[in-house]
Amino acid sequence: MEKRIFFLIGFLLLSFSIYAQDDFLPGKIYLENGSVLEGIVESKIWNRNPEKINFKTQSETTVYKFNELKRVEVGNFIFEKAAIKYEVSSSNPKQLTDSPILEFALDTVFLRVIIEGPKSLLMFKTKEGKPQYYIKHENQITLLEHRFYLARTEGLVLRENKRYVNQLVDLLGDCPTITQNLNGLSYKEEPIERLFKKYFECINYSPSFTIQREKTKIAWGVNLGLTSTTFNGEGNFYGTDIFASEDYTQSLAPTVGGFFETVVKGTNEELKLHADALFTYYKVEGAPNKFALIDENGVGSQLIGKREIEQLHLKLYPGIMYSLGNEKFKFILMAGLGLCVALLTKSSVVFDNQFYEKDPLLDNSSLDVGFTLGGGFSFNKLI
């Protein structure tokens, strides 16, 4: 039986991309002492409360702690600090109980404003990631109360305590056309936001602020570089080690391809989906070696020749990219899959500058799959 094992020591491709990322956007901060400051505010999507934020003016950068802040307006977001209550039951069906009774805890947090007007809609996510929605009217902030629970009938059935429906009917009751049937209203951001928009249309009022949905950010580009390839292997062909005396040259060849990436929403550009596609090529030449040839008449002979091996690959690297750092310098970690398809495989032997093309050393491989892990950095400006 013929057995072949090949080891290809390829290359490590480090892709360094320069992005014009900026974690600061124009905005305002309102302090507890009554001051209102305009400048450049550190941009965050605060699903949880920041311990501090950085605020820049033309002359200096100032760090403000959470307890000093009252309201932050940055980019397309407004965050308002408030002492609130929130419902503490789990949103995981496996951890629910059969009690519909609401349970509350207290905290002081930043609420994200969704719509602002005489009747406003705000939201907050707990540490467990459970969304909580709030209404603000006449300077009072009230939780829209909701809870999942399990009802015991013939089995366990998921039910909802939808007290928030009655709260919204009371709040928006001056426009009865939109509050006649709210039982089907989901406790989710976009359905409740649409309800408030319909309400403001009904009373012919333009909200002073409506959140702008974060658009999917897509980037693409070209990868250019060099690949350095060495070739080694082991195996036998009718009892003879076919690589025993072959020392292959190193191959240096260009590589070309492209990349595509998109930001995962709600991660402040820290988490991205990334994919590289690369065409790589190598050609190596072995040291002179003895080769056995059999002619058409069955007569064998030995000649000195050199084996040449070349391959063209398409390599795909889909994965996730996580960046950690500040606005000037970010360290990037990437993990994903590595997919490799051989588009061209050619093995030939040269005898006195004549090619013998029927050397069956390599076969085309349909698909090779592996895992990738790497790192790099990006920078905006270092000075």
GROMACS .gro file of C-alpha atoms in nm:
model
  383
    1MET     CA    1   0.000   0.000   0.000
    2GLU     CA    2   0.123   0.343  -0.086
    3LYS     CA    3   0.121   0.589   0.206
    4ARG     CA    4   0.197   0.957   0.184
    5ILE     CA    5   0.221   1.212   0.461
    6PHE     CA    6   0.308   1.572   0.385
    7PHE     CA    7   0.387   1.861   0.613
    8LEU     CA    8   0.370   2.211   0.474
    9ILE     CA    9   0.535   2.474   0.687
   10GLY     CA   10   0.370   2.785   0.554
   11PHE     CA   11   0.372   3.139   0.674
   12LEU     CA   12   0.240   3.354   0.949
   13LEU     CA   13   0.052   3.646   0.804
   14LEU     CA   14   0.021   3.944   1.032
   15SER     CA   15  -0.226   4.194   0.898
   16PHE     CA   16  -0.180   4.544   1.030
   17SER     CA   17  -0.464   4.778   0.943
   18ILE     CA   18  -0.477   5.147   1.012
   19TYR     CA   19  -0.821   5.276   1.096
   20ALA     CA   20  -0.934   5.631   1.148
   21GLN     CA   21  -1.121   5.527   1.460
   22ASP     CA   22  -1.202   5.785   1.719
   23ASP     CA   23  -1.358   5.704   2.056
   24PHE     CA   24  -1.446   6.069   2.123
   25LEU     CA   25  -1.743   6.254   1.976
   26PRO     CA   26  -1.881   6.607   2.017
   27GLY     CA   27  -2.123   6.634   2.306
   28LYS     CA   28  -2.228   6.787   2.636
   29ILE     CA   29  -2.203   6.682   2.996
   30TYR     CA   30  -2.432   6.806   3.272
   31LEU     CA   31  -2.281   6.795   3.618
   32GLU     CA   32  -2.457   6.754   3.951
   33ASN     CA   33  -2.337   7.102   4.052
   34GLY     CA   34  -2.543   7.254   3.769
   35SER     CA   35  -2.258   7.313   3.523
   36VAL     CA   36  -2.307   7.235   3.155
   37LEU     CA   37  -1.990   7.173   2.954
   38GLU     CA   38  -1.951   7.137   2.579
   39GLY     CA   39  -1.656   6.958   2.425
   40ILE     CA   40  -1.547   6.615   2.310
   41VAL     CA   41  -1.694   6.328   2.512
   42GLU     CA   42  -1.572   5.970   2.534
   43SER     CA   43  -1.814   5.765   2.327
   44LYS     CA   44  -1.959   5.461   2.497
   45ILE     CA   45  -2.268   5.248   2.463
   46TRP     CA   46  -2.345   5.222   2.831
   47ASN     CA   47  -2.531   4.898   2.886
   48ARG     CA   48  -2.369   4.924   3.228
   49ASN     CA   49  -2.269   5.231   3.423
   50PRO     CA   50  -1.921   5.366   3.359
   51GLU     CA   51  -1.714   5.442   3.665
   52LYS     CA   52  -1.582   5.752   3.488
   53ILE     CA   53  -1.568   5.924   3.150
   54ASN     CA   54  -1.306   6.137   2.977
   55PHE     CA   55  -1.404   6.484   2.861
   56LYS     CA   56  -1.188   6.695   2.631
   57THR     CA   57  -1.174   7.064   2.555
   58GLN     CA   58  -0.921   7.236   2.331
   59SER     CA   59  -0.690   7.291   2.625
   60GLU     CA   60  -0.720   6.983   2.847
   61THR     CA   61  -0.868   6.643   2.923
   62THR     CA   62  -1.071   6.599   3.241
   63VAL     CA   63  -1.192   6.277   3.402
   64TYR     CA   64  -1.537   6.292   3.562
   65LYS     CA   65  -1.655   6.024   3.798
   66PHE     CA   66  -2.002   5.874   3.787
   67ASN     CA   67  -2.122   6.056   4.099
   68GLU     CA   68  -2.028   6.392   3.943
   69LEU     CA   69  -2.239   6.342   3.631
   70LYS     CA   70  -2.609   6.408   3.583
   71ARG     CA   71  -2.662   6.376   3.208
   72VAL     CA   72  -2.441   6.300   2.907
   73GLU     CA   73  -2.517   6.382   2.544
   74VAL     CA   74  -2.270   6.227   2.299
   75GLY     CA   75  -2.315   6.148   1.932
   76ASN     CA   76  -2.662   6.000   1.880
   77PHE     CA   77  -2.707   5.905   2.245
   78ILE     CA   78  -2.840   6.072   2.558
   79PHE     CA   79  -2.787   5.920   2.904
   80GLU     CA   80  -2.966   6.051   3.209
   81LYS     CA   81  -2.879   5.950   3.563
   82ALA     CA   82  -3.166   5.852   3.789
   83ALA     CA   83  -3.243   5.664   4.111
   84ILE     CA   84  -3.463   5.379   3.993
   85LYS     CA   85  -3.619   5.049   4.085
   86TYR     CA   86  -3.587   4.751   3.853
   87GLU     CA   87  -3.747   4.407   3.837
   88VAL     CA   88  -3.504   4.137   3.949
   89SER     CA   89  -3.658   3.812   3.823
   90SER     CA   90  -3.464   3.615   3.563
   91SER     CA   91  -3.540   3.626   3.192
   92ASN     CA   92  -3.403   3.273   3.153
   93PRO     CA   93  -3.698   3.029   3.124
   94LYS     CA   94  -3.499   2.763   3.314
   95GLN     CA   95  -3.475   2.992   3.618
   96LEU     CA   96  -3.833   3.121   3.628
   97THR     CA   97  -4.075   3.051   3.912
   98ASP     CA   98  -4.454   3.019   3.912
   99SER     CA   99  -4.502   3.352   4.088
  100PRO     CA  100  -4.636   3.651   3.889
  101ILE     CA  101  -4.553   3.889   4.175
  102LEU     CA  102  -4.307   4.160   4.079
  103GLU     CA  103  -3.984   4.184   4.279
  104PHE     CA  104  -3.777   4.501   4.285
  105ALA     CA  105  -3.433   4.630   4.373
  106LEU     CA  106  -3.303   4.987   4.387
  107ASP     CA  107  -3.004   5.145   4.216
  108THR     CA  108  -2.874   5.471   4.069
  109VAL     CA  109  -2.789   5.428   3.703
  110PHE     CA  110  -2.764   5.596   3.366
  111LEU     CA  111  -3.080   5.547   3.161
  112ARG     CA  112  -3.052   5.563   2.784
  113VAL     CA  113  -3.307   5.800   2.633
  114ILE     CA  114  -3.506   5.653   2.343
  115ILE     CA  115  -3.757   5.934   2.286
  116GLU     CA  116  -3.762   6.264   2.473
  117GLY     CA  117  -4.060   6.494   2.500
  118PRO     CA  118  -4.329   6.583   2.754
  119LYS     CA  119  -4.366   6.205   2.791
  120SER     CA  120  -4.036   6.028   2.741
  121LEU     CA  121  -3.923   5.668   2.698
  122LEU     CA  122  -3.595   5.546   2.849
  123MET     CA  123  -3.427   5.210   2.903
  124PHE     CA  124  -3.168   5.032   3.113
  125LYS     CA  125  -3.007   4.688   3.110
  126THR     CA  126  -2.935   4.508   3.434
  127LYS     CA  127  -2.603   4.336   3.499
  128GLU     CA  128  -2.765   4.015   3.376
  129GLY     CA  129  -2.856   4.188   3.047
  130LYS     CA  130  -3.230   4.209   3.117
  131PRO     CA  131  -3.386   4.521   2.956
  132GLN     CA  132  -3.600   4.751   3.168
  133TYR     CA  133  -3.809   5.034   3.019
  134TYR     CA  134  -3.905   5.357   3.190
  135ILE     CA  135  -4.142   5.646   3.127
  136LYS     CA  136  -4.071   6.001   3.233
  137HIS     CA  137  -4.361   6.241   3.285
  138GLU     CA  138  -4.371   6.563   3.484
  139ASN     CA  139  -4.013   6.497   3.596
  140GLN     CA  140  -4.106   6.159   3.746
  141ILE     CA  141  -3.939   5.839   3.619
  142THR     CA  142  -4.146   5.522   3.647
  143LEU     CA  143  -4.062   5.164   3.560
  144LEU     CA  144  -4.285   4.993   3.305
  145GLU     CA  145  -4.345   4.678   3.507
  146HIS     CA  146  -4.315   4.335   3.350
  147ARG     CA  147  -4.230   3.982   3.458
  148PHE     CA  148  -4.215   3.638   3.301
  149TYR     CA  149  -4.338   3.344   3.511
  150LEU     CA  150  -4.447   2.984   3.471
  151ALA     CA  151  -4.813   2.892   3.499
  152ARG     CA  152  -4.901   2.540   3.608
  153THR     CA  153  -5.186   2.407   3.393
  154GLU     CA  154  -5.149   2.065   3.234
  155GLY     CA  155  -4.781   2.149   3.224
  156LEU     CA  156  -4.561   2.453   3.270
  157VAL     CA  157  -4.661   2.737   3.039
  158LEU     CA  158  -4.472   3.064   3.001
  159ARG     CA  159  -4.685   3.362   3.104
  160GLU     CA  160  -4.631   3.735   3.147
  161ASN     CA  161  -4.732   3.988   3.408
  162LYS     CA  162  -4.802   4.277   3.169
  163ARG     CA  163  -4.874   4.557   3.410
  164TYR     CA  164  -4.688   4.791   3.172
  165VAL     CA  165  -4.987   4.778   2.934
  166ASN     CA  166  -5.214   4.947   3.190
  167GLN     CA  167  -4.939   5.198   3.270
  168LEU     CA  168  -4.911   5.296   2.904
  169VAL     CA  169  -5.289   5.324   2.867
  170ASP     CA  170  -5.294   5.564   3.162
  171LEU     CA  171  -4.996   5.764   3.034
  172LEU     CA  172  -5.106   5.791   2.670
  173GLY     CA  173  -5.479   5.797   2.733
  174ASP     CA  174  -5.524   6.140   2.575
  175CYS     CA  175  -5.487   5.962   2.240
  176PRO     CA  176  -5.739   5.672   2.273
  177THR     CA  177  -5.698   5.557   1.912
  178ILE     CA  178  -5.357   5.406   1.990
  179THR     CA  179  -5.438   5.263   2.334
  180GLN     CA  180  -5.753   5.067   2.252
  181ASN     CA  181  -5.572   4.736   2.213
  182LEU     CA  182  -5.223   4.712   2.359
  183ASN     CA  183  -5.243   4.356   2.490
  184GLY     CA  184  -5.026   4.236   2.204
  185LEU     CA  185  -4.752   4.494   2.271
  186SER     CA  186  -4.421   4.319   2.338
  187TYR     CA  187  -4.192   4.429   2.619
  188LYS     CA  188  -3.919   4.520   2.370
  189GLU     CA  189  -3.756   4.845   2.271
  190GLU     CA  190  -3.869   4.887   1.914
  191PRO     CA  191  -4.243   4.805   1.962
  192ILE     CA  192  -4.268   5.045   2.258
  193GLU     CA  193  -4.072   5.308   2.065
  194ARG     CA  194  -4.314   5.278   1.772
  195LEU     CA  195  -4.605   5.326   2.012
  196PHE     CA  196  -4.455   5.652   2.141
  197LYS     CA  197  -4.396   5.774   1.786
  198LYS     CA  198  -4.761   5.708   1.701
  199TYR     CA  199  -4.860   5.894   2.015
  200PHE     CA  200  -4.659   6.203   1.920
  201GLU     CA  201  -4.809   6.191   1.570
  202CYS     CA  202  -5.153   6.171   1.728
  203ILE     CA  203  -5.102   6.483   1.941
  204ASN     CA  204  -4.911   6.657   1.657
  205TYR     CA  205  -4.591   6.699   1.859
  206SER     CA  206  -4.233   6.663   1.741
  207PRO     CA  207  -4.007   6.497   2.004
  208SER     CA  208  -3.700   6.694   2.103
  209PHE     CA  209  -3.491   6.376   2.068
  210THR     CA  210  -3.536   6.038   1.900
  211ILE     CA  211  -3.256   5.785   1.912
  212GLN     CA  212  -3.088   5.712   1.580
  213ARG     CA  213  -3.038   5.341   1.531
  214GLU     CA  214  -2.677   5.236   1.501
  215LYS     CA  215  -2.604   5.151   1.140
  216THR     CA  216  -2.406   4.845   1.048
  217LYS     CA  217  -2.048   4.950   0.979
  218ILE     CA  218  -1.875   4.760   0.703
  219ALA     CA  219  -1.512   4.787   0.598
  220TRP     CA  220  -1.324   4.611   0.320
  221GLY     CA  221  -0.985   4.638   0.163
  222VAL     CA  222  -0.693   4.465  -0.005
  223ASN     CA  223  -0.426   4.246   0.154
  224LEU     CA  224  -0.083   4.246  -0.006
  225GLY     CA  225   0.227   4.074   0.122
  226LEU     CA  226   0.489   3.805   0.086
  227THR     CA  227   0.483   3.440   0.186
  228SER     CA  228   0.790   3.245   0.284
  229THR     CA  229   0.742   2.869   0.244
  230THR     CA  230   0.960   2.572   0.326
  231PHE     CA  231   0.862   2.219   0.233
  232ASN     CA  232   0.939   1.900   0.422
  233GLY     CA  233   0.779   1.560   0.420
  234GLU     CA  234   0.813   1.194   0.485
  235GLY     CA  235   0.669   0.883   0.326
  236ASN     CA  236   0.762   0.574   0.131
  237PHE     CA  237   0.710   0.453  -0.219
  238TYR     CA  238   0.755   0.078  -0.253
  239GLY     CA  239   0.981   0.068   0.049
  240THR     CA  240   1.190   0.371  -0.047
  241ASP     CA  241   1.180   0.695   0.150
  242ILE     CA  242   1.092   0.939  -0.126
  243PHE     CA  243   1.217   1.238   0.073
  244ALA     CA  244   1.532   1.083   0.226
  245SER     CA  245   1.786   1.282   0.029
  246GLU     CA  246   1.578   1.577  -0.092
  247ASP     CA  247   1.651   1.912   0.068
  248TYR     CA  248   1.405   2.167  -0.068
  249THR     CA  249   1.474   2.531  -0.136
  250GLN     CA  250   1.280   2.806   0.037
  251SER     CA  251   1.010   2.981  -0.163
  252LEU     CA  252   0.940   3.354  -0.138
  253ALA     CA  253   0.633   3.465  -0.334
  254PRO     CA  254   0.377   3.747  -0.327
  255THR     CA  255   0.030   3.698  -0.183
  256VAL     CA  256  -0.280   3.896  -0.267
  257GLY     CA  257  -0.635   3.899  -0.138
  258GLY     CA  258  -0.889   4.104   0.045
  259PHE     CA  259  -1.061   4.144   0.380
  260PHE     CA  260  -1.411   4.222   0.497
  261GLU     CA  261  -1.531   4.315   0.844
  262THR     CA  262  -1.838   4.446   1.018
  263VAL     CA  263  -1.889   4.581   1.368
  264VAL     CA  264  -2.111   4.384   1.606
  265LYS     CA  265  -2.381   4.627   1.714
  266GLY     CA  266  -2.375   4.745   2.072
  267THR     CA  267  -2.006   4.672   2.133
  268ASN     CA  268  -1.863   5.021   2.073
  269GLU     CA  269  -1.653   4.874   1.788
  270GLU     CA  270  -1.471   4.642   2.028
  271LEU     CA  271  -1.607   4.325   1.865
  272LYS     CA  272  -1.604   4.267   1.490
  273LEU     CA  273  -1.673   3.989   1.245
  274HIS     CA  274  -1.373   3.964   1.015
  275ALA     CA  275  -1.278   3.754   0.714
  276ASP     CA  276  -0.965   3.738   0.498
  277ALA     CA  277  -0.939   3.575   0.154
  278LEU     CA  278  -0.587   3.515   0.024
  279PHE     CA  279  -0.430   3.361  -0.283
  280THR     CA  280  -0.092   3.210  -0.193
  281TYR     CA  281   0.163   3.041  -0.415
  282TYR     CA  282   0.488   2.856  -0.361
  283LYS     CA  283   0.737   2.672  -0.577
  284VAL     CA  284   1.021   2.470  -0.426
  285GLU     CA  285   1.304   2.267  -0.578
  286GLY     CA  286   1.464   1.961  -0.424
  287ALA     CA  287   1.830   1.869  -0.417
  288PRO     CA  288   1.963   1.631  -0.688
  289ASN     CA  289   1.848   1.278  -0.624
  290LYS     CA  290   1.837   0.938  -0.793
  291PHE     CA  291   1.510   0.856  -0.968
  292ALA     CA  292   1.408   0.522  -1.114
  293LEU     CA  293   1.242   0.531  -1.456
  294ILE     CA  294   1.082   0.247  -1.654
  295ASP     CA  295   1.048   0.291  -2.027
  296GLU     CA  296   0.777   0.157  -2.257
  297ASN     CA  297   0.960  -0.175  -2.293
  298GLY     CA  298   0.978  -0.229  -1.920
  299VAL     CA  299   1.348  -0.154  -1.898
  300GLY     CA  300   1.443   0.036  -1.583
  301SER     CA  301   1.716   0.292  -1.534
  302GLN     CA  302   1.835   0.542  -1.275
  303LEU     CA  303   1.885   0.908  -1.351
  304ILE     CA  304   1.988   1.207  -1.144
  305GLY     CA  305   1.714   1.468  -1.129
  306LYS     CA  306   1.555   1.735  -0.917
  307ARG     CA  307   1.192   1.744  -0.810
  308GLU     CA  308   0.997   2.069  -0.843
  309ILE     CA  309   0.673   2.118  -0.649
  310GLU     CA  310   0.434   2.411  -0.685
  311GLN     CA  311   0.090   2.485  -0.545
  312LEU     CA  312  -0.163   2.767  -0.564
  313HIS     CA  313  -0.405   2.794  -0.270
  314LEU     CA  314  -0.714   2.990  -0.186
  315LYS     CA  315  -0.718   3.048   0.190
  316LEU     CA  316  -1.016   3.180   0.382
  317TYR     CA  317  -0.996   3.300   0.742
  318PRO     CA  318  -1.341   3.383   0.886
  319GLY     CA  319  -1.339   3.477   1.253
  320ILE     CA  320  -1.406   3.728   1.526
  321MET     CA  321  -1.183   4.018   1.622
  322TYR     CA  322  -1.168   4.181   1.966
  323SER     CA  323  -0.985   4.508   2.023
  324LEU     CA  324  -0.866   4.642   2.356
  325GLY     CA  325  -0.706   4.979   2.418
  326ASN     CA  326  -0.771   5.349   2.381
  327GLU     CA  327  -0.828   5.598   2.102
  328LYS     CA  328  -0.458   5.606   2.008
  329PHE     CA  329  -0.355   5.243   2.022
  330LYS     CA  330  -0.551   4.918   2.021
  331PHE     CA  331  -0.429   4.563   2.066
  332ILE     CA  332  -0.628   4.318   1.855
  333LEU     CA  333  -0.698   3.949   1.919
  334MET     CA  334  -0.848   3.732   1.648
  335ALA     CA  335  -0.974   3.375   1.645
  336GLY     CA  336  -1.158   3.173   1.383
  337LEU     CA  337  -1.135   2.905   1.119
  338GLY     CA  338  -0.877   2.847   0.849
  339LEU     CA  339  -1.002   2.698   0.522
  340CYS     CA  340  -0.760   2.605   0.243
  341VAL     CA  341  -0.840   2.487  -0.109
  342ALA     CA  342  -0.565   2.381  -0.354
  343LEU     CA  343  -0.645   2.542  -0.689
  344LEU     CA  344  -0.329   2.413  -0.858
  345THR     CA  345  -0.098   2.127  -0.762
  346LYS     CA  346   0.196   2.033  -0.979
  347SER     CA  347   0.490   1.802  -0.918
  348SER     CA  348   0.753   1.741  -1.182
  349VAL     CA  349   1.109   1.607  -1.207
  350VAL     CA  350   1.385   1.773  -1.410
  351PHE     CA  351   1.648   1.556  -1.584
  352ASP     CA  352   1.917   1.760  -1.763
  353ASN     CA  353   1.677   2.052  -1.809
  354GLN     CA  354   1.402   1.822  -1.941
  355PHE     CA  355   1.078   1.793  -1.747
  356TYR     CA  356   0.914   1.467  -1.658
  357GLU     CA  357   0.555   1.582  -1.589
  358LYS     CA  358   0.402   1.254  -1.472
  359ASP     CA  359   0.543   1.256  -1.121
  360PRO     CA  360   0.237   1.161  -0.908
  361LEU     CA  361   0.373   1.290  -0.581
  362LEU     CA  362   0.095   1.535  -0.487
  363ASP     CA  363  -0.278   1.519  -0.534
  364ASN     CA  364  -0.523   1.807  -0.516
  365SER     CA  365  -0.684   1.822  -0.174
  366SER     CA  366  -1.048   1.925  -0.180
  367LEU     CA  367  -1.051   2.116   0.149
  368ASP     CA  368  -0.832   2.151   0.457
  369VAL     CA  369  -0.983   2.297   0.774
  370GLY     CA  370  -0.810   2.427   1.085
  371PHE     CA  371  -0.832   2.685   1.359
  372THR     CA  372  -0.658   3.022   1.369
  373LEU     CA  373  -0.549   3.243   1.656
  374GLY     CA  374  -0.355   3.562   1.613
  375GLY     CA  375  -0.292   3.918   1.723
  376GLY     CA  376  -0.195   4.258   1.595
  377PHE     CA  377  -0.252   4.624   1.657
  378SER     CA  378  -0.412   4.931   1.506
  379PHE     CA  379  -0.341   5.295   1.572
  380ASN     CA  380  -0.499   5.625   1.488
  381LYS     CA  381  -0.221   5.862   1.591
  382LEU     CA  382   0.053   5.808   1.841
  383ILE     CA  383   0.148   6.173   1.891
   0.00000   0.00000   0.00000
